[in-house]
Amino acid sequence: MGGRLYRVNAGLVAGFAGGFVCFVLLTGQAAAGPQEDQNAVGKNAPPAETWIKEEQRSADYVGAETCAACHEDIVKKQKLSTHYGTISGTGKAVEGESCEACHGPGGLHAEDGNPKLITRYSTETCFSCHVDKRAQFELQFHHPVVEGRMSCLDCHDVHGLSASHPNTALERTNEKCFKCHKEFKGPYVFEHDPMREGCQVCHEPHGGVYDKLLVADQSSLCLRCHWEQASNTAAGNIGGVAHGVKGGTGGDYDIGEGEECVDHHRAVHGSNMWRTFNR
């Protein structure tokens, strides 16, 4: 492809191979590289992206400084964001400015302020760059973004800077999750350590192949930290407590064939009663 960027505008096929998602991008029209003036201020929009309003496509690009005349706070914030630096290197930006890379050419909107003449957020805007995330939302278990019951903006601040998670525009990951999943917030007398690290230690944020958006099947996920159980097929030891296996040499607890860790340790996020998270 000669080093040129290609935008996906035909489709996306997601498949599985050896537990990995394989992406096949059906591409069409080449995107203008930063050396071309196709997106320069004063030029009309290039062949329209699907998310840009039809009535806006004949407008000129005017640059982020024009946007700042009315949206000064947002433009200042955007210039510090991960999005700004990323977009300005893709050929989608307007002379290094990034408002119109997502909102489309702003010439007509700038003339009279009509909000109908500027493209506002849609999931398709995000998916035009984040094609891998679109594929994740098509997996069996996923947050309902493609169904329209959630949007990327429910979790991400597209204009914002996050010092703690600079690549995701998430300031406090767990707090975003707890907006919907309040029942897991705590505080707990006995807290499961991964809760301090973040929900993403155990859960995929977009979509995955395991129930409850887990990053692995339930028992394998537990054994990533509690590896002692896997070290002895007869009687592993977790937290000082022997875990016998069916047909093994015995232990304080017998684990039946086909049972999962969560069949016994149900309060996996934390408990106010049991140090071992039984309930």
Backbone as a ProteinNet text record, in pm:
[ID]
protein_1_A
[PRIMARY]
MGGRLYRVNAGLVAGFAGGFVCFVLLTGQAAAGPQEDQNAVGKNAPPAETWIKEEQRSADYVGAETCAACHEDIVKKQKLSTHYGTISGTGKAVEGESCEACHGPGGLHAEDGNPKLITRYSTETCFSCHVDKRAQFELQFHHPVVEGRMSCLDCHDVHGLSASHPNTALERTNEKCFKCHKEFKGPYVFEHDPMREGCQVCHEPHGGVYDKLLVADQSSLCLRCHWEQASNTAAGNIGGVAHGVKGGTGGDYDIGEGEECVDHHRAVHGSNMWRTFNR
[TERTIARY]
81.6	0	85	216	303.9	306.4	277.2	283.7	164.7	63.2	-53.1	-155.5	-229.6	-333.5	-459.9	-527.5	-654.6	-763	-873.6	-985.7	-1077.2	-1131.9	-1227.2	-1361.7	-1414.8	-1547.3	-1634.4	-1591.4	-1673.5	-1728.8	-1648.8	-1701.1	-1592.3	-1631.8	-1537.4	-1587.1	-1497.1	-1533	-1450.4	-1516.3	-1443.7	-1456.8	-1346.9	-1349.5	-1257.6	-1256.7	-1174.8	-1074.8	-952.6	-851	-759	-761.5	-675.7	-702.1	-825.9	-860.2	-835.5	-781.2	-756.4	-858.4	-896.2	-987.8	-908.4	-953.4	-885.8	-971.4	-906.9	-981.6	-947.5	-1048	-1029.7	-1094.1	-1015.2	-1066.9	-1088	-1211	-1243	-1234.7	-1127.6	-1102.1	-1134.9	-1156.1	-1187.7	-1099.9	-1157.1	-1090.4	-973.2	-862.3	-745.4	-766.9	-716	-724.3	-606.3	-629	-521.8	-416.1	-291.4	-181.9	-157.1	-81.2	-59.4	15.7	82.9	156.1	65	-60.7	-154.4	-238.1	-289.5	-364.8	-514.6	-554.6	-695.8	-777.8	-717.6	-788.5	-748	-677.6	-625.9	-737.8	-712.2	-810	-846.3	-976.2	-1022.8	-1058.8	-1020.9	-1055.9	-1187.2	-1260.5	-1382.5	-1348.6	-1448.5	-1428.6	-1392.3	-1306.5	-1279.1	-1404.2	-1406.6	-1524.1	-1574.2	-1701.5	-1756.6	-1742.7	-1708.2	-1715	-1862.4	-1893.4	-2033.7	-2098.2	-2019.1	-2080.1	-2100.5	-2046.2	-2061.5	-2197.9	-2269.4	-2401.4	-2394.3	-2492.4	-2492.4	-2494	-2573.1	-2583	-2455.6	-2363.7	-2239.2	-2122.7	-2137.2	-2023.9	-1969	-2045.3	-1996.3	-1924.2	-1917.4	-1857.4	-1705.7	-1644.3	-1499	-1449.1	-1326.2	-1256.7	-1205.7	-1224.6	-1187.2	-1082.1	-1049.5	-945.6	-998.4	-925.8	-972	-973.9	-890.4	-892.2	-1026.4	-1088	-1222.9	-1321.4	-1306.5	-1393.2	-1377.1	-1252.2	-1222.5	-1290.9	-1333	-1401.8	-1527	-1591.4	-1710.5	-1686.1	-1596.5	-1575	-1433.5	-1394.1	-1255.7	-1214.1	-1297.9	-1262	-1241.5	-1329.6	-1319.8	-1194.2	-1162.5	-1044.5	-917	-910.6	-793	-775.8	-885.1	-882.8	-841.2	-894.3	-864.5	-717.4	-653.1	-512.3	-420.8	-469.7	-392.4	-426.8	-520.7	-571.4	-491.1	-506.7	-445.3	-500	-628.2	-689.8	-622.8	-592	-536.8	-405.7	-314.9	-185.9	-196.6	-291.8	-308.3	-369.5	-478.1	-549.7	-464	-380.5	-303.3	-199.1	-175.3	-79.7	-142.4	-274.3	-341.5	-377.8	-362.3	-409.4	-552.9	-618.9	-756.6	-761.8	-652.3	-655.1	-646.6	-682	-679.6	-562.8	-453.6	-333.3	-295.6	-296.8	-257.5	-366.3	-482.3	-593.1	-689.5	-765	-837.5	-988.2	-1045	-1191.2	-1265.2	-1224.2	-1297.4	-1266.7	-1166.8	-1140.1	-1255	-1323.3	-1436.8	-1570.9	-1572.5	-1698.4	-1726.2	-1631.7	-1651.5	-1622.1	-1620.9	-1587.1	-1685.7	-1631.3	-1715.9	-1749.9	-1720.9	-1741.8	-1884.3	-1981.5	-2121.4	-2169.9	-2128.4	-2166.9	-2109.6	-1985.2	-1920.9	-1988.3	-2049.2	-2112.2	-2235.4	-2318.6	-2441.8	-2468.6	-2379	-2395.1	-2503.3	-2558.5	-2665.2	-2611.5	-2659.6	-2607.9	-2637.9	-2732.9	-2765.9	-2660.9	-2568.3	-2466.3	-2330.5	-2330.3	-2205.9	-2238.4	-2150	-2172.1	-2141.6	-2238.1	-2216.7	-2179	-2150.8	-2098	-2191.3	-2133.1	-2201.9	-2097.8	-2143.3	-2048.3	-1971	-2032.6	-1963.8	-1842.1	-1847.8	-1732	-1614.1	-1637.4	-1530.1	-1482.2	-1576.7	-1541.7	-1463.9	-1469	-1394.3	-1244.3	-1199.9	-1058.3	-1039.3	-1128.6	-1114.3	-1185.7	-1138.3	-1205	-1193.7	-1086.8	-1072.3	-1178.4	-1213.9	-1317.3	-1454.3	-1477.8	-1605	-1617.2	-1509.6	-1512.2	-1539.1	-1482	-1505.2	-1652	-1716.3	-1857.9	-1946.8	-1891.1	-1967.4	-1952.4	-1866.7	-1848.3	-1971.3	-1978.5	-2100.1	-2135.8	-2035.4	-2058.5	-1999.2	-2081.7	-2033.9	-2125	-2071.9	-2156.6	-2244.3	-2369	-2466.1	-2449.1	-2332.7	-2306.4	-2366.7	-2343.5	-2395.7	-2548.2	-2606.9	-2753.2	-2810.7	-2723.5	-2768.7	-2808.9	-2786.5	-2825	-2712.2	-2594.9	-2481.3	-2407.5	-2322.4	-2235	-2094	-1998.4	-1858.9	-1843.5	-1924.8	-1915.5	-1962.1	-2029.9	-2068.5	-1946.5	-1838.1	-1716	-1597.7	-1593.4	-1477.3	-1507.6	-1412.2	-1418.7	-1330.3	-1391	-1313.6	-1229.3	-1264.7	-1185.9	-1084.4	-1096.1	-1025.4	-890.3	-815.9	-684.8	-696.7	-643.9	-643.9	-501.5	-460.6	-324.1	-306	-412	-399	-413.1	-492	-510.3	-503.6	-385	-374.4	-417.6	-418.4	-454.8	-604.2	-679	-820.8	-911	-854.6	-934.2	-1027.9	-982.6	-1057.8	-981	-1044.8	-976.3	-969.5	-1083.1	-1088	-1171.1	-1102.3	-1169.2	-1282.7	-1256.5	-1360.1	-1483.4	-1462.8	-1577	-1669	-1611.1	-1693.9	-1780	-1721.4	-1795.4	-1905.7	-1874.2	-1969.8	-2089.8	-2081.9	-2198.9	-2317	-2288.7	-2394.3	-2394.8	-2275.8	-2263.4	-2243.4	-2339	-2328	-2319	-2377.6	-2383.8	-2247	-2147	-2013.8	-1916.5	-1963.1	-1871.5	-1812.1	-1886.5	-1836.1	-1863.1	-1786.7	-1666.7	-1700.1	-1598.9	-1614.8	-1521.7	-1564.8	-1476.3	-1358.1	-1388	-1283.5	-1288	-1190.6	-1188.1	-1099.3	-1148.4	-1067.9	-963.8	-837.4	-728.5	-742.6	-787.6	-797.5	-887.5	-977.8	-1064.9	-983.9	-870.1	-785.2	-711.4	-685.6	-613.3	-704	-829.3	-922.3	-1002.8	-1124.7	-1214.2	-1154.5	-1072.2	-1017.8	-917.8	-876.8	-790.8	-863.1	-992.9	-1071.3	-1170.5	-1206.2	-1312	-1263.4	-1314.4	-1293	-1387.7	-1341.3	-1430.1	-1526.9	-1494.3	-1578.3	-1655.8	-1587	-1653.2	-1553.8	-1603.3	-1514.3	-1588.2	-1518.2	-1573.5	-1617.8	-1599.4	-1637.8	-1751.9	-1838.2	-1951.8	-1905.7	-1988	-1959.4	-1838.3	-1804.7	-1692.1	-1560.4	-1545.9	-1420.7	-1310.6	-1186.7	-1073.8	-1028.4	-1080.4	-1049.8	-1165.8	-1169	-1273.2	-1253.2	-1359	-1359.1	-1244.5	-1227.7	-1124	-983.8	-963.2	-831.5	-798.3	-898.7	-877.1	-833.7	-898.8	-860.1	-716.6	-680.7	-548.5	-435.6	-467.6	-362.4	-295.2	-373.3	-316.4	-299.5	-400.7	-398.8	-338.9	-216.8	-152.8	-120.3	-123	-89.7	-181.2	-306.7	-401.7	-357.2	-291.9	-248.4	-114.6	-47	87.8	87.7	-26.7	-33.9	-170.6	-174.1	-302.4	-380.1	-313.2	-383.3	-443.3	-363.5	-413.3	-336.5	-393.1	-332	-357.6	-293.8	-308.6	-333.8	-445.9	-480	-507.9	-434.7	-457.3	-438.2	-350.3	-325.1	-426.1	-520.4	-623.7	-604.3	-595.2	-576.5	-704.1	-689	-802	-784.7	-854.3	-845.9	-920.8	-881.2	-952.5	-1015.8	-1120	-1192.4	-1098.8	-1092.8	-1005.5	-862.2	-835.6	-699.7	-668.5	-561	-516.3	-584.7	-675.1	-752.4	-708.1	-794.6	-766.3	-881.1	-874	-981.7	-1112.8	-1102.1	-1221.1	-1202.3	-1307.4	-1303	-1367.5	-1296.6	-1348.1	-1403.5	-1531.1	-1593.8	-1559.8	-1570.7	-1542.1	-1640.7	-1587	-1670.9	-1709	-1666	-1698.9	-1604.8	-1655.5	-1577	-1546.5	-1442.3	-1408.2	-1526.2	-1598.7	-1708.7	-1829	-1830.5	-1937	-1927.2	-1808.2	-1785.8	-1754.3	-1679.4	-1641.2	-1727.9	-1849.3	-1947.9	-1928.5	-1876.3	-1860	-1722.1	-1701.2	-1567.2	-1518.2	-1607.6	-1564.5	-1525.4	-1590.8	-1561.6	-1674.3	-1646.2	-1744.9	-1736.6	-1848.4	-1852.2	-1861	-1860.4	-1878.1	-1762.7	-1712.7	-1616.2	-1486.9	-1377.2	-1245.9	-1219.4	-1282	-1262.7	-1368.7	-1448.8	-1546.3	-1649.9	-1686.2	-1787.2	-1924	-1952.8	-2076.8	-2067.9
-120.3	0	125.4	107.5	221.6	318.4	270.7	357.6	450.2	437.5	525.5	465.8	551.5	507.7	475	368.6	332.6	331.2	398.6	396.8	279.8	218.9	111.9	173.3	140	191.9	89.7	-34.7	-136	-237	-275.3	-372.1	-432.2	-521.3	-582.8	-722.2	-817.9	-954.7	-997.3	-1046.9	-1093.5	-1244.8	-1312.8	-1457.4	-1500.8	-1629.4	-1681.5	-1782.1	-1778.3	-1876.4	-1891.6	-2008.1	-2032.8	-1939.1	-1895.9	-1806.8	-1661.2	-1629.8	-1490.1	-1443.8	-1318.6	-1260	-1216.1	-1258.5	-1220.5	-1117	-1012.2	-905.1	-903.3	-901.3	-885	-753.4	-657.9	-525.8	-514.7	-492.9	-475.5	-327.4	-285.3	-142.5	-95.8	33.2	93.9	213.5	331.9	455.2	489.8	530.2	567.9	702.1	714.2	842.5	929	1057.5	1149.8	1152.3	1143.7	1152.3	1295.2	1317.8	1454	1541.5	1480.4	1561.2	1621.1	1571.1	1622.9	1733.6	1825.7	1937.7	1914.3	1788	1755.4	1801.4	1799.1	1837.8	1976	2051.4	2180.3	2281	2379.7	2484.9	2553.1	2574.1	2640.2	2544.8	2417.8	2318.5	2251.6	2207.8	2133.9	1997.6	1937.2	1805.9	1703.9	1607.7	1496.3	1410.7	1311.9	1224.9	1184.1	1203.3	1207	1075.4	1086	972.7	948.8	827	791	863.5	906.9	968.9	1119.7	1180.5	1324.4	1352.9	1449.6	1484.1	1523	1480	1507	1656.5	1733.8	1877.5	1952.2	1882.4	1944.5	1916.6	1822.4	1771.9	1871.4	1972.8	2073.3	2187.7	2183.4	2293	2290.1	2404	2414.1	2379.4	2328.5	2313.7	2451.4	2484.3	2617.9	2615.6	2499	2490.6	2509.1	2452.5	2452.2	2590.2	2682.8	2817.3	2885.8	2854.3	2905.8	2845.2	2716	2649.8	2713.4	2752.5	2806.7	2939.9	3008.4	3136.2	3118.5	3003.8	2975	2864.2	2771.8	2653.7	2655.1	2765.7	2783.7	2678.8	2653.4	2558.9	2418.4	2377.7	2243.5	2230.3	2331.8	2326.6	2322.1	2399.9	2396.4	2258.1	2202.3	2069.2	1964.3	1975.7	1880.2	1880.4	1996.2	2004.6	1931.2	1901	1826.1	1677.8	1638.7	1502.2	1407.7	1280.3	1176.5	1180.4	1206.2	1212.6	1316.4	1431.4	1539.8	1497.7	1443.3	1402.6	1288	1198	1081.9	1120.7	1196.1	1232.3	1318.9	1405	1497.6	1426.6	1297.2	1223.6	1125.1	1130.4	1029	1073.5	1202.8	1252.1	1297.7	1275.2	1319.4	1459.7	1504.4	1631.3	1748.7	1865.8	1987.4	2072.3	2071.1	2145.4	2125.3	2001.1	1969.5	1988.9	2040.1	2056.4	1939.9	1906.1	1779.8	1788.6	1905.9	1913.6	1856.1	1900.5	1864.3	1722.8	1660.4	1521.4	1431.8	1470.1	1392.5	1461	1593.7	1666.4	1706.4	1680.8	1718	1864.5	1907.5	2045.9	2144.2	2250.5	2338.9	2471.8	2492.1	2622.5	2673.4	2590.3	2632.6	2656	2571	2585.4	2713.9	2746.7	2866.8	2994.3	2988.7	3108.8	3152.8	3056.9	3098.7	3023.6	2932.5	2862.8	2757.3	2724.7	2625.4	2487.8	2430.7	2300.9	2187.1	2207.4	2103.3	2093.4	2189.4	2190.3	2143.9	2073.1	2013.8	1873.1	1780.7	1641.6	1624.3	1572.1	1541.4	1394.5	1353.3	1219.7	1108.7	1002.6	875.2	765.5	644.7	534.4	511.3	541.4	523.1	613.8	730.5	819.7	750.6	692	623	500	424.4	300.6	324.8	444.5	471.8	459.2	481.2	461.2	335.4	314.3	204.2	79.8	28.7	-85.3	-211.3	-222.9	-340.2	-341.3	-223.4	-216.7	-252.1	-212.3	-250.3	-402.3	-469.8	-615.5	-676.1	-615.8	-667.1	-654.7	-547.6	-530.5	-627.1	-696.1	-795.3	-934.8	-949.6	-1079.8	-1116.7	-1243.3	-1293.3	-1215.1	-1185.7	-1112.6	-972.8	-870.9	-735.4	-633.9	-516.1	-405.8	-363.4	-324.8	-304.6	-172.3	-153.1	-30.2	-37.7	-147.2	-158.2	-165.7	-204.7	-207	-68.8	26.1	161.7	188.7	93.7	113.6	175.2	186	254.9	326.3	419.7	482.8	488.1	510.5	522.6	633.7	739.3	853.9	821.9	710.7	672.5	641	601.3	567.4	657	709.8	784.6	933	1015.8	1159.6	1185.8	1203.4	1210.7	1336.8	1439.2	1562.4	1567.5	1477.2	1494.6	1429.1	1476.3	1422.2	1344.3	1223.9	1144.6	1112.3	1158.5	1131.9	986.7	924.6	787.4	685.2	716.3	624.9	704.9	751.9	845.2	788.1	657.1	599.6	571.2	591.6	558.4	674.7	787.7	902.9	864.4	770.8	732.9	780.8	859.9	912.9	809.4	752.9	649.1	535.1	431.6	324.7	263.3	225.8	160.4	247.7	377.2	465.8	467.4	455.1	447.4	321.9	210.8	84.9	91.3	153.6	157.1	246.9	329.7	409	317.4	202.3	105.5	-12.5	-55.9	-176.4	-138.3	-65.8	-12.8	-122.3	-237.7	-344	-402.4	-374.1	-429.9	-329.3	-211.1	-103.9	-121.1	-172.8	-178.1	-46.5	-12.3	-81.7	-214	-301.5	-431.6	-445.3	-523.8	-558	-637.9	-732.3	-812.8	-783.3	-712.8	-671.1	-763.2	-803.1	-882.7	-790.7	-826.6	-737.4	-681.3	-761.8	-705.8	-582.9	-564.6	-446.9	-318.5	-324.2	-205.6	-178.4	-284	-269.2	-217.2	-255.5	-212	-328	-299.2	-402.9	-476	-403.3	-461.2	-573.1	-594.3	-708.2	-838.7	-841	-962.4	-951.9	-830.1	-811.2	-736.8	-779.7	-705.2	-585.3	-466.5	-350.7	-340.1	-402.4	-386	-513.4	-620.7	-746.1	-860.1	-981.5	-1096.3	-1225.4	-1335.2	-1466.9	-1541.6	-1480.7	-1546.1	-1470.6	-1547.6	-1490.1	-1386.6	-1287.2	-1177.2	-1095	-1104.1	-1029.2	-1061.9	-1182.9	-1222.7	-1234.9	-1213.9	-1221.6	-1365.1	-1459.1	-1601.5	-1678.7	-1811.2	-1888	-1877.5	-1899.8	-1861.4	-1921.1	-2052.3	-2113.5	-2075.7	-2069.6	-2029	-1887	-1801.2	-1663.5	-1659.3	-1736.4	-1739.6	-1789.7	-1888.9	-1950	-1860.2	-1752.3	-1658.1	-1598.4	-1582.1	-1532.4	-1645.5	-1732	-1840.5	-1965.9	-1951.5	-2059.9	-2179.7	-2163.6	-2275.8	-2395.2	-2365.4	-2473.4	-2560.4	-2502.7	-2578.8	-2647.5	-2615.8	-2669	-2812.3	-2860.6	-2996.8	-3052.5	-3151.6	-3202.1	-3273.6	-3309.5	-3378.8	-3280.6	-3187.9	-3093.9	-2964	-2868.5	-2737.1	-2660.5	-2545.8	-2466.6	-2322.4	-2268.2	-2129	-2059.7	-1956.1	-1882.4	-1966.3	-2064.7	-2150	-2260.9	-2273.7	-2376.7	-2477.6	-2605	-2709.2	-2728.2	-2744.5	-2766.9	-2904	-3003.8	-3136.4	-3143.8	-3237.4	-3258.8	-3396.7	-3413.9	-3540.2	-3654.9	-3754.9	-3868.2	-3843.6	-3728.1	-3695.1	-3751.4	-3699.5	-3750.6	-3679.6	-3589.4	-3527.7	-3387.2	-3314.8	-3178.7	-3130	-3005.5	-2950.9	-2943.5	-2922.2	-2911.6	-2999.1	-3066.5	-3145.9	-3067.4	-3058.1	-2989.4	-3093.4	-3087.1	-3184.8	-3163.7	-3267.1	-3258	-3162.7	-3071.3	-2976.4	-2853.8	-2845.7	-2729.2	-2613.5	-2494.5	-2373.1	-2311.4	-2230.7	-2161.6	-2081	-2015.7	-1928.8	-2006.7	-2139.3	-2218.1	-2216.7	-2190.2	-2185.2	-2043.6	-1968.8	-1832	-1736.2	-1716.2	-1644.7	-1493.4	-1442.4	-1296.7	-1255.6	-1268.8	-1251.3	-1107.3	-1012	-872.2	-832.2	-890.1	-859.9	-909	-918.9	-971.3	-896.1	-884.2	-828	-936.4	-1063.4	-1174.7	-1274.3	-1303.2	-1411.4	-1359	-1389.6	-1355.2	-1432.7	-1548	-1633.1	-1608	-1503.8	-1460.5	-1566.7	-1650	-1752	-1689.8	-1580.9	-1507.4	-1368.9
0	0	0	-11.1	-29.4	86.2	208.7	323.7	339.4	254.2	264	360.2	427.5	518.6	441.2	483.9	422.1	528.6	501.4	593.4	559.5	662.8	640	605.6	490.6	457	385.6	387.1	322.8	422.5	522.7	618.6	702.2	791.5	883.7	917.2	907.7	940.6	1059.7	1162.8	1281	1288.1	1315.3	1328.8	1439.3	1467	1574.2	1519	1572.3	1536	1655	1714.3	1828.5	1944.8	1961.9	2071.5	2043.2	1929.2	1893.2	1790.2	1800.9	1702.8	1581.6	1465.1	1341.2	1269.9	1229.4	1164	1015	933.5	790.1	752	713.5	681.5	531.4	492.8	351.9	322	261.2	246.5	106.6	97.8	-30.4	-54.3	-51.6	-89.4	1.6	-57.5	20.5	86.1	210.1	280.6	242.5	238.6	203.6	311.4	274.8	369.9	409.1	518.1	565.5	466.9	365.9	269.5	164	154.9	57.3	120	38.5	93.1	85.4	69.6	54	173.8	292.8	413.7	461.2	382.8	428.8	448.1	534.8	559.4	428.8	405.8	284.7	173.6	187.3	86	123.3	23.2	51.2	108.9	169	229	122.4	156.9	65.8	53.9	-36.2	-47.4	90.3	113.2	248.1	322.4	451.5	541	574.1	608.5	627.3	744.1	843	960.5	944.4	840	819.8	756.8	812.5	761	613.5	538.6	394.7	365.3	441.7	417.5	455.9	521.7	567.2	472.1	384.4	307.3	206.5	172.2	77.7	147.8	280.2	357.2	346.9	381	386.4	525.8	530.9	658.4	700.6	827.7	874.9	985.3	1039.4	1141.3	1282.1	1378.6	1517.3	1579.7	1529.9	1587.9	1562.8	1449.7	1424.7	1523.7	1549.9	1648.4	1786.1	1818.2	1950.9	1977.1	1872.7	1892.4	1977.4	1965.2	2046.5	2148.7	2114.7	2198.4	2256.7	2315.9	2360.3	2462.9	2561.9	2667.6	2611.9	2520.8	2463.5	2378.7	2299.1	2212.8	2296.4	2403.2	2490.7	2552.9	2597.4	2656.9	2555.1	2435.6	2329.1	2292.2	2294.6	2255.8	2353.3	2471.4	2569.8	2569.7	2485.9	2490.6	2402.6	2431.1	2348.4	2206.7	2192.6	2060.8	1971.9	2026.3	1945.2	1880.3	1958.9	1904.4	1807.1	1832.1	1745	1611.9	1616.5	1494.4	1403.6	1463.1	1381.1	1296.3	1319.6	1238.7	1143.1	1125.4	1044.4	904.4	873.6	745.3	751.8	867.3	883.7	942.6	1003.2	1073.7	977.3	1025.8	946.2	992.9	917.9	952.5	1098.6	1142.7	1278.3	1381.4	1342	1435.2	1414.4	1520.7	1512.1	1528.9	1553.4	1571.6	1451.1	1331.7	1210.8	1163.1	1222.5	1188.9	1232.7	1340.2	1388.8	1362.7	1365	1349.3	1205.3	1115.3	976.8	952	825.6	792.1	854.7	915.8	995.3	933.6	805.2	744	752.6	716.9	718.9	861.6	952.6	1093.3	1151.8	1115.8	1169.2	1120.3	1003.8	947.8	1025.8	1067.4	1136.4	1266.3	1303.8	1431	1433.1	1318.6	1312.1	1353	1464.2	1509.2	1412.9	1322.3	1225.7	1115.4	1111.9	1006.8	1057.5	1168.2	1218	1266.6	1242.8	1282.4	1429.9	1502.6	1642.5	1655.7	1777	1801.5	1754.3	1701.3	1682.8	1699.2	1725.7	1739.6	1610.3	1496.6	1369.2	1358.7	1421.9	1422.3	1488.7	1604.3	1676.7	1600	1546.6	1478	1349.1	1294.6	1172.2	1194.8	1317.8	1351.9	1436.5	1531.6	1626.9	1573.9	1462.3	1398.4	1483.5	1562.5	1648.4	1758	1807.3	1911.2	1853.1	1730.3	1666.7	1661.3	1626.9	1620.5	1757.8	1862.8	1998	2038.3	1995.1	2026.3	1949.1	1850.1	1774.9	1834.5	1935.4	1997.9	2080.9	2121.3	2186.3	2312.5	2393.8	2517.8	2502.6	2516.9	2492.3	2559.8	2583.5	2626.8	2508.3	2534.3	2425.1	2351	2292.8	2218	2078.3	2007.5	1871.1	1870.5	1983.6	1992.7	2023	2052.8	2079.1	2222.4	2313.1	2453.1	2535.6	2477.3	2537.2	2425.8	2464	2365.4	2421.2	2334.7	2378.1	2481.8	2469.2	2559.1	2700	2719.6	2854.8	2940.5	2875.1	2948.8	2914	2793.7	2746.4	2729.9	2768	2741.3	2620	2504.8	2380.8	2371	2447.2	2445	2558.1	2652.8	2778.9	2787.3	2885.2	2918	3046.8	3048.9	3170	3208.3	3323.8	3368.9	3408.3	3462.2	3510.2	3398.2	3297.4	3184.2	3054.8	3016.2	2903.4	2770.2	2755.5	2626.1	2612.9	2718.9	2714.5	2749.9	2791.5	2835.8	2949.7	3033.4	3152.4	3274.3	3357.9	3474.9	3586.1	3621.4	3724	3667.6	3622	3548.3	3628.1	3753.3	3832.3	3849.1	3868.7	3889.3	3767.4	3648.8	3528.2	3531.1	3573.4	3579.6	3684.9	3799.2	3909.8	3882	3778.8	3741.5	3711.6	3651.8	3619.9	3716.9	3757.3	3839.7	3986.1	4040.4	4176.8	4281.8	4252.9	4353.2	4387	4304.5	4328.8	4390.5	4418.4	4457.5	4596.5	4692.2	4828.2	4899.5	5005.7	5053.4	5121.7	5125.7	5186.5	5306.2	5403.6	5515.3	5462.3	5373.5	5308.9	5158.8	5111.4	4971.1	4889.3	4773.6	4681.8	4618.3	4628.7	4586.9	4445.2	4346.7	4210.9	4200.6	4295.5	4291.3	4300.4	4367.7	4379.1	4248.4	4173.5	4047.2	3936.5	3941.1	3837.4	3782.5	3742.8	3691.5	3571.3	3492.5	3369.8	3396.3	3521	3553.7	3521.5	3545	3523.1	3407	3369.1	3270.2	3146.6	3030.8	2907.4	2906.6	2873	2878.3	2760.9	2647.7	2528.5	2496.4	2471.6	2441.1	2444.3	2460.1	2467.1	2440.2	2458.7	2428.3	2553.5	2670.3	2794.9	2862.8	2927.8	2999	3101.3	3125	3217.4	3173	3045.3	2988.2	3057.3	3108	3171.9	3067.5	3110.6	3018.2	2996.2	3075	3060.5	3121.7	3102.7	3169.2	3319.8	3396.2	3536.4	3617.7	3613.7	3696.5	3649.8	3519.5	3468.2	3510.9	3515.5	3558.4	3703.7	3789.3	3930.6	3947.6	3867.1	3881.3	3832	3765.3	3726.7	3849.5	3956.1	4081.9	4182.7	4190.8	4288.8	4225.1	4177.9	4103	4190.6	4324.4	4412.4	4388.9	4351.8	4328.1	4212.2	4114.7	3997.8	4020.2	4130.6	4150.6	4199.2	4248	4299.7	4264.1	4178.8	4131.1	4240.3	4348.2	4455.6	4555.5	4603.6	4703.9	4693.4	4626.6	4618.5	4746.8	4760.2	4881.4	4843.8	4885.6	4857.8	4990.1	5019.5	5142.8	5267.1	5259.5	5375	5392.8	5300.2	5309.8	5198	5234.4	5134.2	5054.5	4923.9	4835	4771.4	4823.6	4766.1	4635.1	4550.4	4424.6	4427.2	4349.7	4349.8	4313.9	4401.1	4375.9	4418.5	4481.3	4522.9	4659.8	4719	4848.4	4964.2	4932.9	5039.2	5068.8	5135.5	5176	5260.1	5301.8	5383.2	5305.9	5174.8	5090.2	4967.4	4929.4	4807.2	4693.9	4583	4465.7	4370.2	4343.5	4257.2	4111.1	4033.9	3891.1	3823.9	3744.7	3674	3754.4	3878.9	3960.2	3930.2	3948.4	3929.6	4065.4	4069.6	4194.1	4246.4	4154	4196.3	4247.2	4229.7	4289	4441	4492.6	4637.2	4684.8	4605.3	4641.2	4559.2	4606.1	4525	4528	4637	4651.1	4600.1	4470.8	4414.9	4420	4436.3	4442.4	4584	4682.2	4821.4	4909.6	5037.9	5131.5	5263.6	5329.3	5463.9	5570.3	5526.2	5619.3	5616.1	5496.7	5480.4	5419.3	5486.6	5431.2	5303.1	5290.7	5172.5	5065.4	5082.8	4981.8	4946.8	5046.9	5018.1	4991.2	5059.9	5031.4	5094.6
[MASK]
+++++++++++++++++++++++++++++++++++++++++++++++++++++++++++++++++++++++++++++++++++++++++++++++++++++++++++++++++++++++++++++++++++++++++++++++++++++++++++++++++++++++++++++++++++++++++++++++++++++++++++++++++++++++++++++++++++++++++++++++++++++++++++++++++++++++++++++++++++++++

